[in-house]
Coordinates of C-alpha atoms and ligand atoms in Angstrom, one line a residue:
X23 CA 198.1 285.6 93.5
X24 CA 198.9 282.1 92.1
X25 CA 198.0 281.9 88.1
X26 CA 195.2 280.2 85.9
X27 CA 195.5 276.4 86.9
X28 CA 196.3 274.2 83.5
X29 CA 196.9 270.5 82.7
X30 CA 199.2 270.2 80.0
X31 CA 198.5 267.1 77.6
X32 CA 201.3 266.7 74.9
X33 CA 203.6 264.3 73.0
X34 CA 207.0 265.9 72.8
X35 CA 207.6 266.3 70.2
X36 CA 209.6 269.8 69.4
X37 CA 206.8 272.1 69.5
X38 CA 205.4 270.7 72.4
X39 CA 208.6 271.2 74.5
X40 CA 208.4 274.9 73.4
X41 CA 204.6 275.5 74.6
X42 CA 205.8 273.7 77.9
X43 CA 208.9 276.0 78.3
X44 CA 206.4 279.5 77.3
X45 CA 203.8 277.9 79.8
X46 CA 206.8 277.7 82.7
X47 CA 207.7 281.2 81.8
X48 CA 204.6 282.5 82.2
X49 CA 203.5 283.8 85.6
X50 CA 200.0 283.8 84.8
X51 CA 200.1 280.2 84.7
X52 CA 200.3 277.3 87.2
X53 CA 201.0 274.1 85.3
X54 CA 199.9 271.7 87.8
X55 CA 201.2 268.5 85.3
X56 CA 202.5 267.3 82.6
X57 CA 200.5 264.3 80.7
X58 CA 202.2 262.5 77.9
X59 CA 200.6 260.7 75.4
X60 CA 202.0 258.8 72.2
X61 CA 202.0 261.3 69.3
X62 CA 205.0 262.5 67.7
X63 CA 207.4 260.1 69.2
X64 CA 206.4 256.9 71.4
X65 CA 205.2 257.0 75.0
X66 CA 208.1 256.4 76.6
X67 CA 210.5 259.1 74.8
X68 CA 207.7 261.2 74.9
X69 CA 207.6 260.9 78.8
X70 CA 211.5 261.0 79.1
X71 CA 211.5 264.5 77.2
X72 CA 208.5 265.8 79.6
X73 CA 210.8 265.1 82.0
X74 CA 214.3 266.2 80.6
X75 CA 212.4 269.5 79.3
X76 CA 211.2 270.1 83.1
X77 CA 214.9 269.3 84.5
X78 CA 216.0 271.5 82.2
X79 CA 213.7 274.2 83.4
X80 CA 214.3 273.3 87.1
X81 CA 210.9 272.7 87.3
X82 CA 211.1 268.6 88.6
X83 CA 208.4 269.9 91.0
X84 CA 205.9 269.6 88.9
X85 CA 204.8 265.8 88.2
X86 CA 205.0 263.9 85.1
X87 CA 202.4 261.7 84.3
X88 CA 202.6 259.0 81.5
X89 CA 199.8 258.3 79.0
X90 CA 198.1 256.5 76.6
X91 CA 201.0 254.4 74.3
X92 CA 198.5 253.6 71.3
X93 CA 194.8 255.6 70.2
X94 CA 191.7 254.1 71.1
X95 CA 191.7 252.1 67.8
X96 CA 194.2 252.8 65.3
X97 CA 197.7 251.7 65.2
X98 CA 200.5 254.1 66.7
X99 CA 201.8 256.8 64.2
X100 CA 204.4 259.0 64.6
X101 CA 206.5 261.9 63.1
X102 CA 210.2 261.2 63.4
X103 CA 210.6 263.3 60.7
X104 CA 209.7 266.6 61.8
X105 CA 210.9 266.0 65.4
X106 CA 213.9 263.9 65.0
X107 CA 214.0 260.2 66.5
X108 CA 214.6 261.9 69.7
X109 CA 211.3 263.9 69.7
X110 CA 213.5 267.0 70.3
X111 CA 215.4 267.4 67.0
X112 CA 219.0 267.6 66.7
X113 CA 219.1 268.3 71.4
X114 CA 219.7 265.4 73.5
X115 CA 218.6 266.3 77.0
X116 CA 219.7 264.7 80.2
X117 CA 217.0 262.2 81.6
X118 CA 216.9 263.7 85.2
X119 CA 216.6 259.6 87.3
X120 CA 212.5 260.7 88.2
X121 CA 209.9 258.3 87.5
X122 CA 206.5 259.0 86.1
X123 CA 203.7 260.1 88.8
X124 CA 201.2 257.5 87.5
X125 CA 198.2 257.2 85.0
X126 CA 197.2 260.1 83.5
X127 CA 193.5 258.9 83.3
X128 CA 193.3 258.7 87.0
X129 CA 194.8 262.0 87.3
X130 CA 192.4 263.7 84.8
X131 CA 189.8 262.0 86.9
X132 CA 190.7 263.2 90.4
X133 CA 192.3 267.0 89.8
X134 CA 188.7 267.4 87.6
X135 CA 186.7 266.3 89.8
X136 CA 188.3 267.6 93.0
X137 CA 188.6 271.3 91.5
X138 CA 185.5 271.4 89.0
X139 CA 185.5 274.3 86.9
X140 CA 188.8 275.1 87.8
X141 CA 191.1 273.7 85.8
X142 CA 192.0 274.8 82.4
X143 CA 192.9 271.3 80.1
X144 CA 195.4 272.4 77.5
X145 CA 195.7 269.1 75.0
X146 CA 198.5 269.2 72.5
X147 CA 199.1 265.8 71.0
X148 CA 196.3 263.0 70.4
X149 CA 193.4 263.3 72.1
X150 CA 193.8 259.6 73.4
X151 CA 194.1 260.8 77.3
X152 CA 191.0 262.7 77.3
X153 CA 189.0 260.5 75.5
X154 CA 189.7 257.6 78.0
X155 CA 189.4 259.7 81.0
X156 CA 185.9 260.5 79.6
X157 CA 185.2 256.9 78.9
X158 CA 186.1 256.0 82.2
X159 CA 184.3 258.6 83.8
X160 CA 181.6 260.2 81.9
X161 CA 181.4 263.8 81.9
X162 CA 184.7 263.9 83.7
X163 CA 185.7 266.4 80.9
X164 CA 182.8 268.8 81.3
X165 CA 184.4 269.7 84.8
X166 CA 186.9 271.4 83.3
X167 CA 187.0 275.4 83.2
X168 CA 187.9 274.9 79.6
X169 CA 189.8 272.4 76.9
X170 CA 191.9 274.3 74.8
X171 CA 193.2 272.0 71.6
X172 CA 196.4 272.5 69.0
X173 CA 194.3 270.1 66.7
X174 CA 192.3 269.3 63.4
X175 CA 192.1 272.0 60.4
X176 CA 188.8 273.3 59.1
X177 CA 189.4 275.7 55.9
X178 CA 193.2 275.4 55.9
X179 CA 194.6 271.6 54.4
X180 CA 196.0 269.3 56.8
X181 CA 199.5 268.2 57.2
X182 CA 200.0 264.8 57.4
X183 CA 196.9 264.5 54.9
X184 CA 195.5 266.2 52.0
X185 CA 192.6 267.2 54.6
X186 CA 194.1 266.0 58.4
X187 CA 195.9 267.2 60.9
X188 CA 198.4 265.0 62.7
X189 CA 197.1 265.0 65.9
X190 CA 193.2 264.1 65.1
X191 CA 194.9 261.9 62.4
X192 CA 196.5 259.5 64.8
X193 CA 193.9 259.2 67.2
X194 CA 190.6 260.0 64.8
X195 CA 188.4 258.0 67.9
X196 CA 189.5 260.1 70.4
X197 CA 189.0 263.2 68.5
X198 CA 185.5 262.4 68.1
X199 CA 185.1 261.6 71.8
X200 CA 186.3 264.4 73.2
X201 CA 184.3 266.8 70.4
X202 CA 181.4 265.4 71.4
X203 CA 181.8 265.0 75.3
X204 CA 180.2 268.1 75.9
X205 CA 183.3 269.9 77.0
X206 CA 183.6 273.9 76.3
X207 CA 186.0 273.4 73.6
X208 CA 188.6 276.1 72.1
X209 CA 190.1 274.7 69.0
X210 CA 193.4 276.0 67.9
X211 CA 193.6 274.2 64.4
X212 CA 195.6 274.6 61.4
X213 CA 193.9 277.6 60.0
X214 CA 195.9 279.8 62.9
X215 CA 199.0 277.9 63.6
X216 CA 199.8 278.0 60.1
X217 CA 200.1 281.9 60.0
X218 CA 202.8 281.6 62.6
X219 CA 206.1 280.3 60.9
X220 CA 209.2 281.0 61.7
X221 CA 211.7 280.9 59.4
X222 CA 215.8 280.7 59.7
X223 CA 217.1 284.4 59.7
X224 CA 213.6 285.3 62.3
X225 CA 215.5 282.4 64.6
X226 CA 218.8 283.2 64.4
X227 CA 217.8 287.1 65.4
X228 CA 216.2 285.2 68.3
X229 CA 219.0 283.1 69.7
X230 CA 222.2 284.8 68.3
X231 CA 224.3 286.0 71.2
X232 CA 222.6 284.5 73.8
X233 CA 224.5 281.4 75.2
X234 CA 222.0 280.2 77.4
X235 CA 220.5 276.6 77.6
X236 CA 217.1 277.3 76.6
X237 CA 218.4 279.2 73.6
X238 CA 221.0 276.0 72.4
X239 CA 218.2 273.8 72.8
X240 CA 215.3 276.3 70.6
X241 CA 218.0 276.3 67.7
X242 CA 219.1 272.7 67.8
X243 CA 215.6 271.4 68.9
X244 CA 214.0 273.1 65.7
X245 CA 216.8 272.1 63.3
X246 CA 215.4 268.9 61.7
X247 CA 212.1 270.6 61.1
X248 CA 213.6 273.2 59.4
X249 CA 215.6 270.9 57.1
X250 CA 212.4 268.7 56.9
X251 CA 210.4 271.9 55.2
X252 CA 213.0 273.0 53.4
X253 CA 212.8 269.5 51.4
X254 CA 209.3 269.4 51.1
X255 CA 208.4 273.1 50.9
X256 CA 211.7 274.5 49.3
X257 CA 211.4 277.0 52.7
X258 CA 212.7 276.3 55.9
X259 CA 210.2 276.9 58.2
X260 CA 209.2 276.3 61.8
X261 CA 204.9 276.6 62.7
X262 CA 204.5 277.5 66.6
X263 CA 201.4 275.0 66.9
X264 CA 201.8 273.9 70.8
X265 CA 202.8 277.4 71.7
X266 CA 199.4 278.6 69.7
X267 CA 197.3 276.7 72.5
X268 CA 199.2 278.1 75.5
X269 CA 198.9 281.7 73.9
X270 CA 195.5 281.3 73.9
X271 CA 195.1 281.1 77.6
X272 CA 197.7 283.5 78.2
X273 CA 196.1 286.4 76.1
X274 CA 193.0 285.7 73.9
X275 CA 192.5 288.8 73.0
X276 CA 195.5 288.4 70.1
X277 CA 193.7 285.3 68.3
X278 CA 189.9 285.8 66.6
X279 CA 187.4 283.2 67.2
X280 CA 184.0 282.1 66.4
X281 CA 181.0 279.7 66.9
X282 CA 180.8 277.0 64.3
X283 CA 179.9 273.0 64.4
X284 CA 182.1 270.4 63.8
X285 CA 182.7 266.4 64.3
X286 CA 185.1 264.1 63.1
X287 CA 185.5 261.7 60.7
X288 CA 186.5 258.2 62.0
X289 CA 186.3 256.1 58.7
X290 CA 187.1 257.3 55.8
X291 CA 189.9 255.8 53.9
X292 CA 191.1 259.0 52.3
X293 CA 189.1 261.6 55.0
X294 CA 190.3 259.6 58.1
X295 CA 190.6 262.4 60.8
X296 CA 189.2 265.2 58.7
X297 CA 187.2 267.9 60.8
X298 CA 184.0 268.3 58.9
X299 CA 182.7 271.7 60.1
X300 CA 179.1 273.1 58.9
X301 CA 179.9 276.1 57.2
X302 CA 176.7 276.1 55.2
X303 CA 175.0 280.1 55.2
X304 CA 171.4 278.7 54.9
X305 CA 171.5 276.8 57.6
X306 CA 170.8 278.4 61.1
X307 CA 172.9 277.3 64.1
X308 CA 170.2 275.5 65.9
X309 CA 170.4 273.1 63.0
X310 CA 174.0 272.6 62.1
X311 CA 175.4 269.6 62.4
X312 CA 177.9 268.5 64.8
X313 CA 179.1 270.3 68.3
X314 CA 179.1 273.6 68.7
X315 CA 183.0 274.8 69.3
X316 CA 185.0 277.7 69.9
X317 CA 187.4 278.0 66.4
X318 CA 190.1 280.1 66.3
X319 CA 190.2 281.4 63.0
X320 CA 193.2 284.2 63.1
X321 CA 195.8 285.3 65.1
X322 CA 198.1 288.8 65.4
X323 CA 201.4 286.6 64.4
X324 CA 203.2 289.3 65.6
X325 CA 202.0 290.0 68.8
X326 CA 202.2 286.3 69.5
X327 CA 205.7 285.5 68.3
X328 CA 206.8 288.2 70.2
X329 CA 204.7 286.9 73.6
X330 CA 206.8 283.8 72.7
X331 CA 210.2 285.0 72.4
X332 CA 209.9 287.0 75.3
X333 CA 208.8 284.2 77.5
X334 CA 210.9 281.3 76.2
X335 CA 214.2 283.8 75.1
X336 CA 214.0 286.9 77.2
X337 CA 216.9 289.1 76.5
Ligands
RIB415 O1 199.8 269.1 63.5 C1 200.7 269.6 64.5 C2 200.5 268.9 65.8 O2 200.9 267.6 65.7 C3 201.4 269.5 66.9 O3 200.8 269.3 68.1 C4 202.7 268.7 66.8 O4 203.4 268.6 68.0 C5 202.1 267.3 66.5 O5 201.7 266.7 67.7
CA416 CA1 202.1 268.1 69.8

């Protein structure tokens, strides 16, 4: 029986590689594509490292296809960083000599709308890609069996601003789009990735002794994250955001979610990217505002770190 049909939408970016190496390992799961999209590192090293992670994994089967180089509006950030120039930290992967498969826009458009309700979306960078597939072809997105997002944070602070996440902070627009496109949308914010962290001694447990690629590239690929909280924070740590998203399709029944409304704020000079959820308790649902989503609140962190390490380092 082949597995649950995703679309994986990412800018690796460290974390992103490791949801794309648990997604591989994961028989309940057909990735049918890869689709890049500037984020943590610019387009084209973010394509390259789709396509080094997948010739790594023996998987150049499975195409590439190259995104969206700036958000709808804003100019291009990135977070060299956290991920290292590279977008993989302190790994260098071989750039196997295969060219991108074409535009992801017109791939969202024709695998949607050639197997409607279908495919799962899995979106882990900027939401640039979906927003102009959706702009291009309204209600594209709706034909999806479901969007699951790594994005936005709700009661938890952001990271990359007192109140944003990264990836709704670079591309605020497309956020906003895609929220209110209509899609069934599973958000997989900062209020449960950040209860996943993995710190130095929990990763050398996972990789000591085993002298495998995948392992030499976990260690080295998380390294300059690691140093990067350890200046910041005074504790290294490592947050499994991308994998989050993935382990939501693969078993739902660790993470807790509920109903709530949200949209996204687009202008504000200090709130730019904020999710602005309606949490009020005298308001009934039929009169929130915003777009009614599904919000992962919680997660069993250990159930799901070991899901992880068994996929991505199985003994
Ligand atoms: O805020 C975390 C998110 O931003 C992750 O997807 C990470 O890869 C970056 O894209
Ligand atoms: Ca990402």
């Amino acid at each position: 029986m082949s597995g649950i049909p995703v679309v994986l939408d990412m800018d690796p970016g460290v974390d992103d590689a490791l949801a794309l190496m648990m997604a591989l390992n994961s028989p309940e799961l057909d990735v049918l594509a890869v689709c890049t999209v500037s984020g943590n590192v610019p387009i084209e090293v973010a394509t390259n490292n789709g396509i080094s992670i997948l010739g790594m994994l023996g998987r150049l089967d499975i195409p590439v296809y190259r995104g969206s180089e700036r958000p709808l509006k804003r100019e291009p950030v990135h977070a060299a960083e956290v991920h290292g120039p590279g977008g993989l930290g302190d790994t260098e992967l071989p750039i196997p000599d295969v060219e991108p498969s074409g535009s992801v826009t017109e791939f969202l458009g024709k695998i949607l709308s050639e197997r409607p309700g279908e495919v799962t979306v899995i979106a882990v960078g900027p939401l640039t890609n979906l927003a102009r597939a959706e702009s291009k072809r309204r209600g594209i997105l709706q034909k999806a069996k479901q969007l699951v997002v790594m994005g936005g944070s709700i009661r938890e602070p952001g990271n990359v601003s007192p109140i944003a996440e990264f990836n709704f902070y670079a591309d605020p627009d497309a956020a906003r789009a895609v929220v209110r496109s209509g899609v069934e949308l599973t958000l997989v914010p900062l209020d449960a990735t950040h209860q996943v962290q993995i710190g130095r001694s929990e990763l050398d447990r996972w990789v000591d002794g085993k002298g495998f690629a995948e392992a030499h590239f976990v260690r080295g690929s998380m390294e300059p994250a690691l140093a990067y909280t350890d200046r910041i924070y005074g504790k290294a740590s490592f947050c499994l955001h991308d994998p989050m998203a993935v382990g939501c399709v693969l078993r739902p029944s660790i993470f807790q979610t509920t109903r709530t409304s949200i949209d996204v704020e687009v202008e504000g000079e200090l709130a730019n990217g904020q999710v602005v959820a309606d949490l009020r308790p005298f308001v009934d649902d039929r009169h929130r505002k915003g777009v009614s989503i599904n919000w992962v609140t919680d997660v069993d962190a250990d159930a799901f770190k070991a899901m992880f390490k068994d996929r991505v380092l199985p003994e």
